[in-house]
mmCIF file of C-alpha atoms in Angstrom:
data_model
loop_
_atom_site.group_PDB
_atom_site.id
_atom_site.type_symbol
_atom_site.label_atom_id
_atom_site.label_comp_id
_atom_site.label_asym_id
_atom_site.label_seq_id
_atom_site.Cartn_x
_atom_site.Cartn_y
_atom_site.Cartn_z
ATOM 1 C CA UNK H 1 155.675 85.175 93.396
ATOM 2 C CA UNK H 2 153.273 87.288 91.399
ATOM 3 C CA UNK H 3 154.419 89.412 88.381
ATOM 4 C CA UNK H 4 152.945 92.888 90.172
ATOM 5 C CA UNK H 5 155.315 91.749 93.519
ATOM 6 C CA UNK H 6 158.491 91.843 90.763
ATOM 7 C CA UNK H 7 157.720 94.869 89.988
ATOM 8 C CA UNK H 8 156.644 96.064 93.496
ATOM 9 C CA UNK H 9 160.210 94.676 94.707
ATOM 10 C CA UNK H 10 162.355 96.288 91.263
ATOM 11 C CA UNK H 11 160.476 99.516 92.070
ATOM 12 C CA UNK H 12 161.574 99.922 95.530
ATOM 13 C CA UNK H 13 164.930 99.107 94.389
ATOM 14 C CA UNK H 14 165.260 101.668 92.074
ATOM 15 C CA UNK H 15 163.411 104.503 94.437
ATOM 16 C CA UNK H 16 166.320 103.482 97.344
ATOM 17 C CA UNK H 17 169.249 103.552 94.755
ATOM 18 C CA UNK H 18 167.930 107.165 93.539
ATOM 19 C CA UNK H 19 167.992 108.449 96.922
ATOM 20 C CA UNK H 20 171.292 107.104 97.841
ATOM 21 C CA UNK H 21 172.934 108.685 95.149
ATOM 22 C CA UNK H 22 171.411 111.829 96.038
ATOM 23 C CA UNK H 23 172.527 111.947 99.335
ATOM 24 C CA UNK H 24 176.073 110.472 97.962
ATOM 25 C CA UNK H 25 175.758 114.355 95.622
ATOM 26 C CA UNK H 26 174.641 116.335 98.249
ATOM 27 C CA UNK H 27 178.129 115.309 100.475
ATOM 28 C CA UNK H 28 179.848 115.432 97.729
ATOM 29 C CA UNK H 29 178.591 119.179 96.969
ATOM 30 C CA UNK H 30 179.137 120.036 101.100
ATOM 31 C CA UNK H 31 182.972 118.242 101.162
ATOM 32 C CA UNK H 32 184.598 119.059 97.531
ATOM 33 C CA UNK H 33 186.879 121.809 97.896
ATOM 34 C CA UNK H 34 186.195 123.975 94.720
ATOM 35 C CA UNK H 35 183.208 125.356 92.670
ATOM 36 C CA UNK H 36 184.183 123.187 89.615
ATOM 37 C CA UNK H 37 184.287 119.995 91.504
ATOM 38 C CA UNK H 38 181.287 120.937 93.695
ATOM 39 C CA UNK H 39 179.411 120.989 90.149
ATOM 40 C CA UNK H 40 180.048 117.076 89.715
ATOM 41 C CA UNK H 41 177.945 116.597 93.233
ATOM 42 C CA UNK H 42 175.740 118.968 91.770
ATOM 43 C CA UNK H 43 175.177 116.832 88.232
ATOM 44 C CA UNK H 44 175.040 113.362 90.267
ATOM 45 C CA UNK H 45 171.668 115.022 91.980
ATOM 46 C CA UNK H 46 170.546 115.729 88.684
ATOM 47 C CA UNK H 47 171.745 112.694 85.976
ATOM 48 C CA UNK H 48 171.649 109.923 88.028
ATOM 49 C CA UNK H 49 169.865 110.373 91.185
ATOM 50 C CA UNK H 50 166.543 111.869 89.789
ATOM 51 C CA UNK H 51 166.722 109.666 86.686
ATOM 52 C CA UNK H 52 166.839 106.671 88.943
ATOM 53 C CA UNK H 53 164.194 108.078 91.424
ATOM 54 C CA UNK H 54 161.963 109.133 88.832
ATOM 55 C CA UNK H 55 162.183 105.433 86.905
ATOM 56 C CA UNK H 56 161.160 104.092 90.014
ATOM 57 C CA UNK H 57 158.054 105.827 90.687
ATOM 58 C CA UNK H 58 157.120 105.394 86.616
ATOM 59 C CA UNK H 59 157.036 101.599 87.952
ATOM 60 C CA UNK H 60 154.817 102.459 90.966
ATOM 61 C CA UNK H 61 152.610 104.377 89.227
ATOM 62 C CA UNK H 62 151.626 101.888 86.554
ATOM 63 C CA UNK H 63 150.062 102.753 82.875
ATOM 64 C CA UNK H 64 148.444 106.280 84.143
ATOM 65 C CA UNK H 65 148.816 109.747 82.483
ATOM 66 C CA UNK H 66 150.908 109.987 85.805
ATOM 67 C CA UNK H 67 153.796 107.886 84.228
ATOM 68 C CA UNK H 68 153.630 110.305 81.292
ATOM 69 C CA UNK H 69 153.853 113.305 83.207
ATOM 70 C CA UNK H 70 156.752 111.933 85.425
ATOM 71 C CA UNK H 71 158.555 110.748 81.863
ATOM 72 C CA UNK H 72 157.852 114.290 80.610
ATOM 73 C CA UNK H 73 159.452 115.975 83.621
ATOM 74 C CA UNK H 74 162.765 113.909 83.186
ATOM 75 C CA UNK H 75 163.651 114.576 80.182
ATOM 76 C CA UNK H 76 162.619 118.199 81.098
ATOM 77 C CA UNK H 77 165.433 117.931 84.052
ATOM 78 C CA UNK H 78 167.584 115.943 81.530
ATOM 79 C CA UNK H 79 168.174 118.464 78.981
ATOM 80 C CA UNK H 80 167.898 122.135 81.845
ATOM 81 C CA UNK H 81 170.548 120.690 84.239
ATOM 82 C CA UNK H 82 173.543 120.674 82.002
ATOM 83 C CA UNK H 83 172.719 123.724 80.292
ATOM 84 C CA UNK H 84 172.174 125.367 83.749
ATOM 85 C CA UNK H 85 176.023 123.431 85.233
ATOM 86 C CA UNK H 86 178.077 124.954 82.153
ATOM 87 C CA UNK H 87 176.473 128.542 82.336
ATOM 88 C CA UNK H 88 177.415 128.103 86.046
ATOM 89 C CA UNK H 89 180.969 126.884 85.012
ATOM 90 C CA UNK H 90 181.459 129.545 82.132
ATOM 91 C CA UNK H 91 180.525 132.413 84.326
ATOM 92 C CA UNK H 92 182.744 131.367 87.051
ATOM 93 C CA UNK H 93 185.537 131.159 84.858
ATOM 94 C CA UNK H 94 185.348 134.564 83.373
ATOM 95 C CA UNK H 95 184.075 136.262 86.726
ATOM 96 C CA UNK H 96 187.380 135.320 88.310
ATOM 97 C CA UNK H 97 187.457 132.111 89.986
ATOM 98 C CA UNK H 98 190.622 130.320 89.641
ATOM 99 C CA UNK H 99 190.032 126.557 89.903
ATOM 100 C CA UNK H 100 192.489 124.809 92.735
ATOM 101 C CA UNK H 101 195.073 123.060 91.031
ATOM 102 C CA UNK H 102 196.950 120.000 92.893
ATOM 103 C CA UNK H 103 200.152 122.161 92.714
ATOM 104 C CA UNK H 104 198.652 124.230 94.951
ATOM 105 C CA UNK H 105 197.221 121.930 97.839
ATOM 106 C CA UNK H 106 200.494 120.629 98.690
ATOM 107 C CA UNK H 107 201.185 121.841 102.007
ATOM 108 C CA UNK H 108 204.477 123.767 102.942
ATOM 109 C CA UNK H 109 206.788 121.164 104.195
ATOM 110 C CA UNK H 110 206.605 119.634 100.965
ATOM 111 C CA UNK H 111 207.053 122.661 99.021
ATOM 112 C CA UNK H 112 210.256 123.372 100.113
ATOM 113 C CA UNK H 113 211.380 119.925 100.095
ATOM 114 C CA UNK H 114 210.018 118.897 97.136
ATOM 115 C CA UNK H 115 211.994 118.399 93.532
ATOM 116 C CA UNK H 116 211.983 121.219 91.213
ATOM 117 C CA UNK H 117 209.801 120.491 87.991
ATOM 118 C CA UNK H 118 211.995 119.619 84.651
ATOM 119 C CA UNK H 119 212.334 121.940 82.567
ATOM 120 C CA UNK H 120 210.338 121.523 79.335
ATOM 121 C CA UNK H 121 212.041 121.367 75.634
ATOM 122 C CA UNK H 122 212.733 123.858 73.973
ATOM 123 C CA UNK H 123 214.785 125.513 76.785
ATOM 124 C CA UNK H 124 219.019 125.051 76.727
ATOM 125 C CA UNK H 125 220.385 122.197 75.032
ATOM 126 C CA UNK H 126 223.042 119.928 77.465
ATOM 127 C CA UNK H 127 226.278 121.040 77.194
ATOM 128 C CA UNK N 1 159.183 103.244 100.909
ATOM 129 C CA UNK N 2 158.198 106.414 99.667
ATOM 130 C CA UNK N 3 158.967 107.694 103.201
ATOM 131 C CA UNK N 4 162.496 106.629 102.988
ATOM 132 C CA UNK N 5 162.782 108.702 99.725
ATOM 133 C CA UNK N 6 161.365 111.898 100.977
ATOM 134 C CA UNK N 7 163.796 111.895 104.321
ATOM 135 C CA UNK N 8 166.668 111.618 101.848
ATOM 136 C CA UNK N 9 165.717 113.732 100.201
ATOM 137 C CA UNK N 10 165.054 116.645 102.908
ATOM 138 C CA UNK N 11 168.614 115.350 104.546
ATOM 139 C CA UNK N 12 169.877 115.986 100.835
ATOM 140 C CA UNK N 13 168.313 119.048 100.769
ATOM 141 C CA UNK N 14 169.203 120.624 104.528
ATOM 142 C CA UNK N 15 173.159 119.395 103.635
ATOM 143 C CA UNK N 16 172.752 121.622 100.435
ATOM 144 C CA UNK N 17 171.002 124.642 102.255
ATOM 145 C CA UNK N 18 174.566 124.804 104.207
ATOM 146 C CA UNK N 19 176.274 125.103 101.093
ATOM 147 C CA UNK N 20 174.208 127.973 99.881
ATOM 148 C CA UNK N 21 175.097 129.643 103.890
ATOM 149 C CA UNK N 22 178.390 128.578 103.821
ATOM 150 C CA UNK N 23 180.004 129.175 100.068
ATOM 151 C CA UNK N 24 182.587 131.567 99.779
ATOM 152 C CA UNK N 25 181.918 132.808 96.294
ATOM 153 C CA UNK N 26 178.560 133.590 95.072
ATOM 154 C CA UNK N 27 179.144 130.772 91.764
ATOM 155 C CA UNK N 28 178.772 128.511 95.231
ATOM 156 C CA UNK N 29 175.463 129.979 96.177
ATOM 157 C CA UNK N 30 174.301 130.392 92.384
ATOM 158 C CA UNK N 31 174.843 126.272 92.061
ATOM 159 C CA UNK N 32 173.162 125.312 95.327
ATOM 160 C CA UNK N 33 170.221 127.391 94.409
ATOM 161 C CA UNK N 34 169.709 125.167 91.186
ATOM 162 C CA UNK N 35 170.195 121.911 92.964
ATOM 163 C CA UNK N 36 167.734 123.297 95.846
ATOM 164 C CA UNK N 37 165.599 123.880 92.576
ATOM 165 C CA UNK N 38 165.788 120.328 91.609
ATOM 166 C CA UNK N 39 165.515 118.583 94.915
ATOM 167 C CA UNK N 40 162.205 120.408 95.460
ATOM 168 C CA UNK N 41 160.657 118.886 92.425
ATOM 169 C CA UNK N 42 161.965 115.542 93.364
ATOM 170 C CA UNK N 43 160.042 116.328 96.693
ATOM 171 C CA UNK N 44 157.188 117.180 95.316
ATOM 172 C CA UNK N 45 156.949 113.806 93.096
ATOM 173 C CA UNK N 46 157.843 111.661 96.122
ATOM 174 C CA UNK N 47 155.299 113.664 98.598
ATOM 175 C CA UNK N 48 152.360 113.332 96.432
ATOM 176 C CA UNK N 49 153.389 109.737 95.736
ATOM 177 C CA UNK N 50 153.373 109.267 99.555
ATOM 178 C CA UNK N 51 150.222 110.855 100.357
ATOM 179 C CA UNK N 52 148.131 108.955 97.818
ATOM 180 C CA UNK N 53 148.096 112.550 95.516
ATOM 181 C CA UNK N 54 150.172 112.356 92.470
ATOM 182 C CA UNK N 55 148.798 115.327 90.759
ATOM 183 C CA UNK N 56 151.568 117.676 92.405
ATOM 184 C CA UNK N 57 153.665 116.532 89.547
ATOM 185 C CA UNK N 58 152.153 119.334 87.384
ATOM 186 C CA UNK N 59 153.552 122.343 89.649
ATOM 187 C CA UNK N 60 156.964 120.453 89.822
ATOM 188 C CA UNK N 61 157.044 120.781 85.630
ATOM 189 C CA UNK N 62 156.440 124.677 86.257
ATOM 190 C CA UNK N 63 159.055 124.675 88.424
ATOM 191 C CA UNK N 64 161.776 122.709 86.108
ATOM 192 C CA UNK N 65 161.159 125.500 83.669
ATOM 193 C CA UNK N 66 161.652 128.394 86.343
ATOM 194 C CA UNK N 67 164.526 127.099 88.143
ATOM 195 C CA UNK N 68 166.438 127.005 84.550
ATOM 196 C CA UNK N 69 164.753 131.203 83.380
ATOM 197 C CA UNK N 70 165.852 131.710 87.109
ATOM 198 C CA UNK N 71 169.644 130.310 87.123
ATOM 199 C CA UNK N 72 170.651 131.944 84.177
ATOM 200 C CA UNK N 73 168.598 135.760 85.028
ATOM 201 C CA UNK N 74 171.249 135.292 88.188
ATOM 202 C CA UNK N 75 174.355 134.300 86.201
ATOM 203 C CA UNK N 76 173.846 137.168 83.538
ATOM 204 C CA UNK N 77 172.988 139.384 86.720
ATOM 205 C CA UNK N 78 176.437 138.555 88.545
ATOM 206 C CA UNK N 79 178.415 138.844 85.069
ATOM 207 C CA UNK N 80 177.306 141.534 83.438
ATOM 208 C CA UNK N 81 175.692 144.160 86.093
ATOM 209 C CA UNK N 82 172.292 144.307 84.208
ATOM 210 C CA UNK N 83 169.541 142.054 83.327
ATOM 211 C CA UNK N 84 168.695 144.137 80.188
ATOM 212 C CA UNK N 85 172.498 143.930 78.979
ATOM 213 C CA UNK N 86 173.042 142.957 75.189
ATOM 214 C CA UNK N 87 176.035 141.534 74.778
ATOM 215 C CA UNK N 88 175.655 141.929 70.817
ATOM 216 C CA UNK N 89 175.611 145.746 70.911
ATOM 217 C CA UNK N 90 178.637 147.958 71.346
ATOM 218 C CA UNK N 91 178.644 149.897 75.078
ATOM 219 C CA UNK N 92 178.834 153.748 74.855
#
């Protein structure tokens, strides 16, 4: 049990977490039924999966100007990809998108049988 | 083990291509295009790390800036009509 097979073995592990939670955000961004929850998927690509993916290669690649350059391009991806979600998310909300409420995804049968919602305060006091 | 990251990532990336196809509005298309952004430079890293040529990293920094200039040229596009549209002025 070397030192370099440590870090051979936490390297691999962090390279194989990275890529399952970018396949786990790229389902997530083919199943979700709205724009504004397709944009989580879209963020778990970007936070997490390259962050982890991008650790794990730092550890492959050893003290090189290559580590550097893949530490620069994280925090390059770390501080685009929310800028680049809420311009997304602001545009769609004044361009007309309405986002899907859970009101609305109840399907007819229990529409018609469901209770009606209280009414708030403010309305008629009880006789 | 660098193999296993590059297939998930191209699986990643063909499940988000059918996004871009399949989105009904064009917010849809405008997100998938900045994830298909981001999965390319996480391609990139993982190829060159796989074929023994890590110096690919430097056109995947290009591209982080582009994908951003080219994600918000689309959104201003989409909202406003114009790419040359100051929102600061008053429109005769």
């Amino acid at each position: 049990m070397t030192v370099s097979l440590i870090w051979d073995v936490l390297s691999w592990a962090l390279i194989l977490s990275g890529t399952f939670f970018i396949i786990i955000g790229a389902i997530g961004l083919i199943r979700m039924p709205d724009v504004y929850t397709r944009m989580h998927g879209a963020s778990l690509i970007d936070s997490i999966g390259s962050g982890l993916l991008i650790l794990g290669l730092i550890i492959q690649a050893g003290p090189t100007i290559v580590a550097i350059k893949l530490a620069i391009l994280y925090g390059l991806i770390f501080f685009t990809t929310p800028v680049a979600s809420h311009a997304v998310a602001q545009a769609a909300l004044t361009g007309g998108v309405e986002p899907e409420l859970a009101e609305d995804r109840r399907s007819t049968r229990d529409r018609e049988t469901a209770e009606p919602t209280p009414p708030t305060s403010g309305d008629t006091p009880a006789p | 083990m660098f193999l296993i990251a590059t297939l998930g990532i191209t699986i990643a990336l063909a499940i988000t291509v059918v996004r871009a196809i399949r989105g009904p509005t064009v917010f849809d298309r405008i997100l998938a295009a900045n994830v298909i952004g981001t999965l390319a430079i996480l391609l990139l890293a993982s190829v060159g790390f796989l074929l023994g040529r890590p110096e690919w990293l430097d056109i995947g920094l290009t591209y982080a800036f582009l994908n951003l200039i080219a994600t918000l040229a689309a959104l201003k596009y989409f909202r406003y009509g114009d790419l040359a549209h100051d929102p600061r002025e008053n429109n005769q």
